[in-house]
PDB file of C-alpha atoms and ligand atoms in Angstrom:
ATOM      1  CA  UNK A   1      59.365  58.046 -37.135  1.00  0.00           C
ATOM      2  CA  UNK A   2      56.318  56.287 -35.965  1.00  0.00           C
ATOM      3  CA  UNK A   3      56.631  55.187 -32.414  1.00  0.00           C
ATOM      4  CA  UNK A   4      54.373  52.205 -31.510  1.00  0.00           C
ATOM      5  CA  UNK A   5      55.495  52.436 -27.827  1.00  0.00           C
ATOM      6  CA  UNK A   6      54.248  55.977 -27.621  1.00  0.00           C
ATOM      7  CA  UNK A   7      51.118  55.180 -29.335  1.00  0.00           C
ATOM      8  CA  UNK A   8      50.599  51.861 -27.359  1.00  0.00           C
ATOM      9  CA  UNK A   9      51.037  53.836 -24.169  1.00  0.00           C
ATOM     10  CA  UNK A  10      48.445  56.263 -25.383  1.00  0.00           C
ATOM     11  CA  UNK A  11      46.160  53.431 -26.222  1.00  0.00           C
ATOM     12  CA  UNK A  12      46.534  52.004 -22.842  1.00  0.00           C
ATOM     13  CA  UNK A  13      45.755  55.223 -21.223  1.00  0.00           C
ATOM     14  CA  UNK A  14      42.811  55.648 -23.480  1.00  0.00           C
ATOM     15  CA  UNK A  15      41.597  52.069 -22.625  1.00  0.00           C
ATOM     16  CA  UNK A  16      42.025  52.782 -19.028  1.00  0.00           C
ATOM     17  CA  UNK A  17      39.927  55.919 -19.298  1.00  0.00           C
ATOM     18  CA  UNK A  18      37.045  53.393 -19.169  1.00  0.00           C
ATOM     19  CA  UNK A  19      34.424  55.770 -20.217  1.00  0.00           C
ATOM     20  CA  UNK A  20      36.285  57.334 -23.144  1.00  0.00           C
ATOM     21  CA  UNK A  21      37.318  54.549 -25.326  1.00  0.00           C
ATOM     22  CA  UNK A  22      35.561  54.381 -28.701  1.00  0.00           C
ATOM     23  CA  UNK A  23      36.556  52.818 -32.048  1.00  0.00           C
ATOM     24  CA  UNK A  24      37.071  56.374 -33.234  1.00  0.00           C
ATOM     25  CA  UNK A  25      39.506  57.085 -30.429  1.00  0.00           C
ATOM     26  CA  UNK A  26      41.157  53.740 -30.554  1.00  0.00           C
ATOM     27  CA  UNK A  27      42.002  54.291 -34.169  1.00  0.00           C
ATOM     28  CA  UNK A  28      43.082  57.864 -33.368  1.00  0.00           C
ATOM     29  CA  UNK A  29      45.520  56.583 -30.754  1.00  0.00           C
ATOM     30  CA  UNK A  30      46.671  53.500 -32.809  1.00  0.00           C
ATOM     31  CA  UNK A  31      46.904  55.299 -36.170  1.00  0.00           C
ATOM     32  CA  UNK A  32      44.740  52.638 -37.623  1.00  0.00           C
ATOM     33  CA  UNK A  33      43.549  49.177 -36.775  1.00  0.00           C
ATOM     34  CA  UNK A  34      45.705  47.404 -39.410  1.00  0.00           C
ATOM     35  CA  UNK A  35      48.789  49.087 -38.047  1.00  0.00           C
ATOM     36  CA  UNK A  36      47.935  47.970 -34.531  1.00  0.00           C
ATOM     37  CA  UNK A  37      47.227  44.314 -35.767  1.00  0.00           C
ATOM     38  CA  UNK A  38      50.660  44.217 -37.432  1.00  0.00           C
ATOM     39  CA  UNK A  39      52.802  44.975 -34.384  1.00  0.00           C
ATOM     40  CA  UNK A  40      55.431  42.500 -33.294  1.00  0.00           C
ATOM     41  CA  UNK A  41      54.707  39.681 -30.864  1.00  0.00           C
ATOM     42  CA  UNK A  42      56.533  41.528 -28.074  1.00  0.00           C
ATOM     43  CA  UNK A  43      54.376  44.634 -28.470  1.00  0.00           C
ATOM     44  CA  UNK A  44      51.225  42.551 -28.313  1.00  0.00           C
ATOM     45  CA  UNK A  45      51.966  41.494 -24.760  1.00  0.00           C
ATOM     46  CA  UNK A  46      48.913  42.153 -22.607  1.00  0.00           C
ATOM     47  CA  UNK A  47      49.584  45.394 -20.682  1.00  0.00           C
ATOM     48  CA  UNK A  48      49.102  45.545 -16.894  1.00  0.00           C
ATOM     49  CA  UNK A  49      45.909  47.397 -15.924  1.00  0.00           C
ATOM     50  CA  UNK A  50      47.701  49.446 -13.330  1.00  0.00           C
ATOM     51  CA  UNK A  51      50.530  51.903 -14.013  1.00  0.00           C
ATOM     52  CA  UNK A  52      50.601  53.278 -10.452  1.00  0.00           C
ATOM     53  CA  UNK A  53      50.763  56.710 -12.033  1.00  0.00           C
ATOM     54  CA  UNK A  54      47.535  57.672 -10.336  1.00  0.00           C
ATOM     55  CA  UNK A  55      48.795  56.723  -6.707  1.00  0.00           C
ATOM     56  CA  UNK A  56      49.625  60.313  -5.841  1.00  0.00           C
ATOM     57  CA  UNK A  57      46.129  61.642  -6.535  1.00  0.00           C
ATOM     58  CA  UNK A  58      46.686  62.914  -9.958  1.00  0.00           C
ATOM     59  CA  UNK A  59      45.700  61.463 -13.433  1.00  0.00           C
ATOM     60  CA  UNK A  60      45.667  62.279 -17.107  1.00  0.00           C
ATOM     61  CA  UNK A  61      43.177  63.672 -19.474  1.00  0.00           C
ATOM     62  CA  UNK A  62      42.987  62.469 -23.048  1.00  0.00           C
ATOM     63  CA  UNK A  63      44.893  65.560 -24.044  1.00  0.00           C
ATOM     64  CA  UNK A  64      47.802  64.422 -21.794  1.00  0.00           C
ATOM     65  CA  UNK A  65      47.366  66.979 -19.076  1.00  0.00           C
ATOM     66  CA  UNK A  66      47.912  65.951 -15.575  1.00  0.00           C
ATOM     67  CA  UNK A  67      45.206  67.045 -13.059  1.00  0.00           C
ATOM     68  CA  UNK A  68      44.255  66.283  -9.501  1.00  0.00           C
ATOM     69  CA  UNK A  69      41.773  63.509  -9.226  1.00  0.00           C
ATOM     70  CA  UNK A  70      39.181  65.744  -7.575  1.00  0.00           C
ATOM     71  CA  UNK A  71      39.213  67.956 -10.674  1.00  0.00           C
ATOM     72  CA  UNK A  72      35.755  68.605 -12.092  1.00  0.00           C
ATOM     73  CA  UNK A  73      36.740  66.665 -15.349  1.00  0.00           C
ATOM     74  CA  UNK A  74      37.358  63.442 -13.455  1.00  0.00           C
ATOM     75  CA  UNK A  75      34.261  64.018 -11.360  1.00  0.00           C
ATOM     76  CA  UNK A  76      32.137  64.107 -14.536  1.00  0.00           C
ATOM     77  CA  UNK A  77      33.983  61.284 -16.161  1.00  0.00           C
ATOM     78  CA  UNK A  78      33.576  59.134 -13.059  1.00  0.00           C
ATOM     79  CA  UNK A  79      29.880  59.909 -12.820  1.00  0.00           C
ATOM     80  CA  UNK A  80      29.379  59.116 -16.488  1.00  0.00           C
ATOM     81  CA  UNK A  81      30.961  55.705 -15.813  1.00  0.00           C
ATOM     82  CA  UNK A  82      28.656  55.192 -12.826  1.00  0.00           C
ATOM     83  CA  UNK A  83      25.783  56.123 -15.064  1.00  0.00           C
ATOM     84  CA  UNK A  84      26.785  53.560 -17.633  1.00  0.00           C
ATOM     85  CA  UNK A  85      27.116  50.896 -15.023  1.00  0.00           C
ATOM     86  CA  UNK A  86      23.667  51.789 -13.493  1.00  0.00           C
ATOM     87  CA  UNK A  87      22.180  51.393 -16.907  1.00  0.00           C
ATOM     88  CA  UNK A  88      24.154  48.186 -17.493  1.00  0.00           C
ATOM     89  CA  UNK A  89      22.588  46.701 -14.290  1.00  0.00           C
ATOM     90  CA  UNK A  90      19.085  47.832 -15.266  1.00  0.00           C
ATOM     91  CA  UNK A  91      19.572  46.387 -18.756  1.00  0.00           C
ATOM     92  CA  UNK A  92      20.281  42.964 -17.123  1.00  0.00           C
ATOM     93  CA  UNK A  93      16.898  43.038 -15.216  1.00  0.00           C
ATOM     94  CA  UNK A  94      15.228  44.198 -18.351  1.00  0.00           C
ATOM     95  CA  UNK A  95      16.631  41.410 -20.409  1.00  0.00           C
ATOM     96  CA  UNK A  96      15.431  38.957 -17.831  1.00  0.00           C
ATOM     97  CA  UNK A  97      11.960  40.261 -18.157  1.00  0.00           C
ATOM     98  CA  UNK A  98      12.216  40.063 -22.026  1.00  0.00           C
ATOM     99  CA  UNK A  99      11.689  43.869 -22.644  1.00  0.00           C
ATOM    100  CA  UNK A 100      11.887  44.989 -26.303  1.00  0.00           C
ATOM    101  CA  UNK A 101      13.908  48.223 -25.556  1.00  0.00           C
ATOM    102  CA  UNK A 102      17.171  46.757 -24.364  1.00  0.00           C
ATOM    103  CA  UNK A 103      18.759  47.614 -27.646  1.00  0.00           C
ATOM    104  CA  UNK A 104      18.174  51.276 -26.901  1.00  0.00           C
ATOM    105  CA  UNK A 105      20.021  50.842 -23.579  1.00  0.00           C
ATOM    106  CA  UNK A 106      22.910  49.195 -25.471  1.00  0.00           C
ATOM    107  CA  UNK A 107      23.039  52.137 -27.697  1.00  0.00           C
ATOM    108  CA  UNK A 108      22.866  54.707 -24.870  1.00  0.00           C
ATOM    109  CA  UNK A 109      25.894  52.806 -23.140  1.00  0.00           C
ATOM    110  CA  UNK A 110      27.850  53.333 -26.292  1.00  0.00           C
ATOM    111  CA  UNK A 111      26.888  56.923 -26.675  1.00  0.00           C
ATOM    112  CA  UNK A 112      28.042  57.427 -23.006  1.00  0.00           C
ATOM    113  CA  UNK A 113      31.434  56.216 -24.207  1.00  0.00           C
ATOM    114  CA  UNK A 114      31.402  59.203 -26.524  1.00  0.00           C
ATOM    115  CA  UNK A 115      30.298  61.543 -23.706  1.00  0.00           C
ATOM    116  CA  UNK A 116      33.284  60.290 -21.763  1.00  0.00           C
ATOM    117  CA  UNK A 117      35.614  60.958 -24.699  1.00  0.00           C
ATOM    118  CA  UNK A 118      34.254  64.417 -24.987  1.00  0.00           C
ATOM    119  CA  UNK A 119      34.675  65.052 -21.197  1.00  0.00           C
ATOM    120  CA  UNK A 120      38.121  63.606 -21.030  1.00  0.00           C
ATOM    121  CA  UNK A 121      39.183  66.066 -23.635  1.00  0.00           C
ATOM    122  CA  UNK A 122      39.090  69.502 -22.005  1.00  0.00           C
ATOM    123  CA  UNK A 123      38.958  72.096 -24.640  1.00  0.00           C
ATOM    124  CA  UNK A 124      41.562  74.336 -22.957  1.00  0.00           C
ATOM    125  CA  UNK A 125      44.284  71.860 -23.741  1.00  0.00           C
ATOM    126  CA  UNK A 126      42.871  70.172 -26.783  1.00  0.00           C
ATOM    127  CA  UNK A 127      44.381  70.415 -30.334  1.00  0.00           C
ATOM    128  CA  UNK A 128      42.115  70.652 -33.309  1.00  0.00           C
ATOM    129  CA  UNK A 129      42.614  66.946 -34.035  1.00  0.00           C
ATOM    130  CA  UNK A 130      41.564  66.071 -30.437  1.00  0.00           C
ATOM    131  CA  UNK A 131      38.403  68.158 -30.918  1.00  0.00           C
ATOM    132  CA  UNK A 132      37.538  66.541 -34.242  1.00  0.00           C
ATOM    133  CA  UNK A 133      38.033  63.116 -32.900  1.00  0.00           C
ATOM    134  CA  UNK A 134      35.894  63.678 -29.726  1.00  0.00           C
ATOM    135  CA  UNK A 135      33.161  65.821 -31.228  1.00  0.00           C
ATOM    136  CA  UNK A 136      29.742  64.790 -29.829  1.00  0.00           C
ATOM    137  CA  UNK A 137      26.927  64.625 -32.294  1.00  0.00           C
ATOM    138  CA  UNK A 138      23.420  66.255 -31.640  1.00  0.00           C
ATOM    139  CA  UNK A 139      22.024  63.345 -33.464  1.00  0.00           C
ATOM    140  CA  UNK A 140      22.015  61.307 -30.379  1.00  0.00           C
ATOM    141  CA  UNK A 141      19.641  63.783 -28.620  1.00  0.00           C
ATOM    142  CA  UNK A 142      17.271  63.628 -31.568  1.00  0.00           C
ATOM    143  CA  UNK A 143      17.190  59.741 -31.335  1.00  0.00           C
ATOM    144  CA  UNK A 144      16.395  59.922 -27.578  1.00  0.00           C
ATOM    145  CA  UNK A 145      13.547  62.249 -28.148  1.00  0.00           C
ATOM    146  CA  UNK A 146      12.162  59.945 -30.809  1.00  0.00           C
ATOM    147  CA  UNK A 147      12.357  56.985 -28.352  1.00  0.00           C
ATOM    148  CA  UNK A 148      10.676  59.104 -25.585  1.00  0.00           C
ATOM    149  CA  UNK A 149       7.700  60.140 -27.843  1.00  0.00           C
ATOM    150  CA  UNK A 150       7.249  56.754 -29.039  1.00  0.00           C
ATOM    151  CA  UNK A 151       7.210  55.088 -25.574  1.00  0.00           C
ATOM    152  CA  UNK A 152       4.969  57.893 -24.236  1.00  0.00           C
ATOM    153  CA  UNK A 153       2.340  57.292 -26.839  1.00  0.00           C
ATOM    154  CA  UNK A 154       1.741  53.742 -25.157  1.00  0.00           C
ATOM    155  CA  UNK A 155       1.774  55.044 -21.617  1.00  0.00           C
ATOM    156  CA  UNK A 156      -1.308  56.261 -19.673  1.00  0.00           C
ATOM    157  CA  UNK A 157      -0.903  59.943 -18.826  1.00  0.00           C
ATOM    158  CA  UNK A 158       0.687  60.852 -15.514  1.00  0.00           C
ATOM    159  CA  UNK A 159      -1.886  62.025 -13.004  1.00  0.00           C
ATOM    160  CA  UNK A 160       0.073  61.718  -9.740  1.00  0.00           C
ATOM    161  CA  UNK A 161       3.616  61.844  -8.464  1.00  0.00           C
ATOM    162  CA  UNK A 162       5.033  58.319  -8.721  1.00  0.00           C
ATOM    163  CA  UNK A 163       7.808  56.856  -6.612  1.00  0.00           C
ATOM    164  CA  UNK A 164      10.655  54.682  -7.991  1.00  0.00           C
ATOM    165  CA  UNK A 165       8.854  51.253  -8.070  1.00  0.00           C
ATOM    166  CA  UNK A 166       7.057  48.998 -10.544  1.00  0.00           C
ATOM    167  CA  UNK A 167       9.346  45.976 -10.315  1.00  0.00           C
ATOM    168  CA  UNK A 168      13.133  45.304 -10.543  1.00  0.00           C
ATOM    169  CA  UNK A 169      13.564  46.585 -14.095  1.00  0.00           C
ATOM    170  CA  UNK A 170      11.518  49.831 -13.401  1.00  0.00           C
ATOM    171  CA  UNK A 171      13.249  50.584 -10.145  1.00  0.00           C
ATOM    172  CA  UNK A 172      16.679  49.944 -11.512  1.00  0.00           C
ATOM    173  CA  UNK A 173      15.906  52.340 -14.368  1.00  0.00           C
ATOM    174  CA  UNK A 174      14.943  54.950 -11.772  1.00  0.00           C
ATOM    175  CA  UNK A 175      18.269  54.440  -9.993  1.00  0.00           C
ATOM    176  CA  UNK A 176      19.957  55.041 -13.313  1.00  0.00           C
ATOM    177  CA  UNK A 177      17.772  58.195 -13.859  1.00  0.00           C
ATOM    178  CA  UNK A 178      19.073  59.541 -10.492  1.00  0.00           C
ATOM    179  CA  UNK A 179      22.665  58.867 -11.361  1.00  0.00           C
ATOM    180  CA  UNK A 180      21.961  60.528 -14.810  1.00  0.00           C
ATOM    181  CA  UNK A 181      20.836  63.674 -13.069  1.00  0.00           C
ATOM    182  CA  UNK A 182      23.967  63.675 -10.846  1.00  0.00           C
ATOM    183  CA  UNK A 183      26.077  63.308 -14.126  1.00  0.00           C
ATOM    184  CA  UNK A 184      24.208  66.346 -15.497  1.00  0.00           C
ATOM    185  CA  UNK A 185      25.051  68.350 -12.398  1.00  0.00           C
ATOM    186  CA  UNK A 186      28.745  67.351 -12.594  1.00  0.00           C
ATOM    187  CA  UNK A 187      28.928  68.343 -16.373  1.00  0.00           C
ATOM    188  CA  UNK A 188      26.994  71.680 -15.976  1.00  0.00           C
ATOM    189  CA  UNK A 189      30.123  73.617 -14.553  1.00  0.00           C
ATOM    190  CA  UNK A 190      32.639  72.120 -17.256  1.00  0.00           C
ATOM    191  CA  UNK A 191      30.163  73.040 -20.008  1.00  0.00           C
ATOM    192  CA  UNK A 192      29.807  76.566 -18.516  1.00  0.00           C
ATOM    193  CA  UNK A 193      33.514  77.146 -18.407  1.00  0.00           C
ATOM    194  CA  UNK A 194      33.867  75.894 -22.147  1.00  0.00           C
ATOM    195  CA  UNK A 195      35.723  72.727 -21.329  1.00  0.00           C
ATOM    196  CA  UNK A 196      33.031  70.368 -22.555  1.00  0.00           C
ATOM    197  CA  UNK A 197      30.657  70.347 -25.544  1.00  0.00           C
ATOM    198  CA  UNK A 198      27.178  71.827 -24.641  1.00  0.00           C
ATOM    199  CA  UNK A 199      25.596  68.876 -26.553  1.00  0.00           C
ATOM    200  CA  UNK A 200      26.861  66.640 -23.869  1.00  0.00           C
ATOM    201  CA  UNK A 201      24.684  68.538 -21.296  1.00  0.00           C
ATOM    202  CA  UNK A 202      21.665  68.278 -23.616  1.00  0.00           C
ATOM    203  CA  UNK A 203      22.115  64.637 -23.960  1.00  0.00           C
ATOM    204  CA  UNK A 204      22.330  64.014 -20.216  1.00  0.00           C
ATOM    205  CA  UNK A 205      19.206  66.253 -19.633  1.00  0.00           C
ATOM    206  CA  UNK A 206      17.181  64.331 -22.260  1.00  0.00           C
ATOM    207  CA  UNK A 207      18.519  61.006 -21.074  1.00  0.00           C
ATOM    208  CA  UNK A 208      17.022  61.483 -17.618  1.00  0.00           C
ATOM    209  CA  UNK A 209      13.696  62.007 -19.264  1.00  0.00           C
ATOM    210  CA  UNK A 210      14.112  58.988 -21.408  1.00  0.00           C
ATOM    211  CA  UNK A 211      14.962  56.855 -18.208  1.00  0.00           C
ATOM    212  CA  UNK A 212      11.856  58.104 -16.348  1.00  0.00           C
ATOM    213  CA  UNK A 213       9.679  57.198 -19.425  1.00  0.00           C
ATOM    214  CA  UNK A 214      11.211  53.789 -19.928  1.00  0.00           C
ATOM    215  CA  UNK A 215      11.029  52.936 -16.242  1.00  0.00           C
ATOM    216  CA  UNK A 216       7.178  53.594 -16.432  1.00  0.00           C
ATOM    217  CA  UNK A 217       7.008  51.611 -19.644  1.00  0.00           C
ATOM    218  CA  UNK A 218       8.813  48.617 -18.151  1.00  0.00           C
ATOM    219  CA  UNK A 219       6.378  48.692 -15.103  1.00  0.00           C
ATOM    220  CA  UNK A 220       3.417  48.850 -17.431  1.00  0.00           C
ATOM    221  CA  UNK A 221       4.597  46.106 -19.658  1.00  0.00           C
ATOM    222  CA  UNK A 222       5.251  43.854 -16.720  1.00  0.00           C
ATOM    223  CA  UNK A 223       1.762  44.679 -15.315  1.00  0.00           C
ATOM    224  CA  UNK A 224       3.305  46.127 -12.115  1.00  0.00           C
ATOM    225  CA  UNK A 225       1.677  48.952 -10.305  1.00  0.00           C
ATOM    226  CA  UNK A 226       3.748  52.077  -9.653  1.00  0.00           C
ATOM    227  CA  UNK A 227       3.643  53.340  -6.168  1.00  0.00           C
ATOM    228  CA  UNK A 228       1.811  56.709  -6.009  1.00  0.00           C
ATOM    229  CA  UNK A 229       2.977  59.376  -3.509  1.00  0.00           C
ATOM    230  CA  UNK A 230       0.448  59.871  -0.655  1.00  0.00           C
ATOM    231  CA  UNK A 231       1.089  62.599   2.023  1.00  0.00           C
ATOM    232  CA  UNK A 232       2.360  60.660   5.106  1.00  0.00           C
ATOM    233  CA  UNK A 233      -0.254  60.672   7.897  1.00  0.00           C
TER     234      UNK A 233
HETATM  235  N1  ATP B   1      38.916  58.312  -9.539  1.00  0.00           N
HETATM  236  C1  ATP B   1      38.642  58.622 -10.878  1.00  0.00           C
HETATM  237  N2  ATP B   1      37.519  58.988 -11.344  1.00  0.00           N
HETATM  238  C2  ATP B   1      37.187  59.186 -12.526  1.00  0.00           C
HETATM  239  N3  ATP B   1      38.070  59.149 -13.626  1.00  0.00           N
HETATM  240  C3  ATP B   1      39.366  58.840 -13.198  1.00  0.00           C
HETATM  241  C4  ATP B   1      39.705  58.477 -11.830  1.00  0.00           C
HETATM  242  N4  ATP B   1      41.054  58.232 -11.858  1.00  0.00           N
HETATM  243  C5  ATP B   1      41.375  58.252 -13.145  1.00  0.00           C
HETATM  244  N5  ATP B   1      40.423  58.708 -13.900  1.00  0.00           N
HETATM  245  C6  ATP B   1      40.501  58.849 -15.339  1.00  0.00           C
HETATM  246  O1  ATP B   1      40.329  57.533 -15.870  1.00  0.00           O
HETATM  247  C7  ATP B   1      41.505  57.149 -16.586  1.00  0.00           C
HETATM  248  C8  ATP B   1      41.844  55.589 -16.289  1.00  0.00           C
HETATM  249  O2  ATP B   1      41.876  55.472 -14.841  1.00  0.00           O
HETATM  250  P1  ATP B   1      43.039  54.807 -14.007  1.00  0.00           P
HETATM  251  O3  ATP B   1      42.471  54.429 -12.706  1.00  0.00           O
HETATM  252  O4  ATP B   1      43.699  53.753 -14.902  1.00  0.00           O
HETATM  253  O5  ATP B   1      44.003  56.062 -13.943  1.00  0.00           O
HETATM  254  P2  ATP B   1      45.157  56.337 -12.883  1.00  0.00           P
HETATM  255  O6  ATP B   1      44.672  56.190 -11.550  1.00  0.00           O
HETATM  256  O7  ATP B   1      45.829  57.638 -13.249  1.00  0.00           O
HETATM  257  O8  ATP B   1      46.254  55.273 -13.262  1.00  0.00           O
HETATM  258  P3  ATP B   1      46.727  53.882 -12.333  1.00  0.00           P
HETATM  259  O9  ATP B   1      45.464  53.264 -11.887  1.00  0.00           O
HETATM  260  O10 ATP B   1      47.368  53.010 -13.405  1.00  0.00           O
HETATM  261  O11 ATP B   1      47.473  54.381 -11.281  1.00  0.00           O
HETATM  262  C9  ATP B   1      42.531  58.038 -16.255  1.00  0.00           C
HETATM  263  O12 ATP B   1      43.493  58.244 -17.318  1.00  0.00           O
HETATM  264  C10 ATP B   1      41.711  59.382 -15.967  1.00  0.00           C
HETATM  265  O13 ATP B   1      41.543  59.969 -17.172  1.00  0.00           O
END
């Protein structure tokens, strides 16, 4: 028999994964949205954000496995979350400056939710249904490449090493780029061990190039000079 309690608990866990909730996954956990919407008043009570189940230094993957919090999976999941937060902050500066590319940053934050879903579903404990629901599409990499190429067409060629600079939007995008490269380092070992989809690593690798390019683009559009590396005297 369908047990909403079990599914609701799963949804709460999924929602608390933070980086790994997507509509696809919510529907996966809830069965479907209609079913979720038609639950009784009692079941619709707002759940507490804390379950205390993580207090002893262990947490759950989306496949239901318990692992220590220092596990490579949580490291990669947490760093992807930091990356999305860094992009979110940069996006706020970019909106204030009226940049045209903020919808790209929105889209990237959504894709990073899917990256989180993939990471939170280690292949060694995933069932076929988990794998299908959290499959990461290579389409997102192609889209990033298109954006990079189009922004690059407007930029003057790079002739020097530039330092993170060029105004608040640009500098914040460089911070996000640094976090992206850290996320890439965290993901590398879990891709190598077969736990995570290699497309996730490709996406993060391309995303740091996008963030570098869009940081330069933001500086250019705002008329801000980028600081050029000079050998210290
Ligand atoms: N420190 C962490 N860094 C990255 N990911 C984490 C961390 N702790 C938990 N997670 C992942 O994020 C999800 C949501 O985090 P949450 O803090 O709610 O988990 P928890 O600590 O196990 O539970 P609770 O906070 O209710 O005791 C977890 O199910 C787990 O997959």
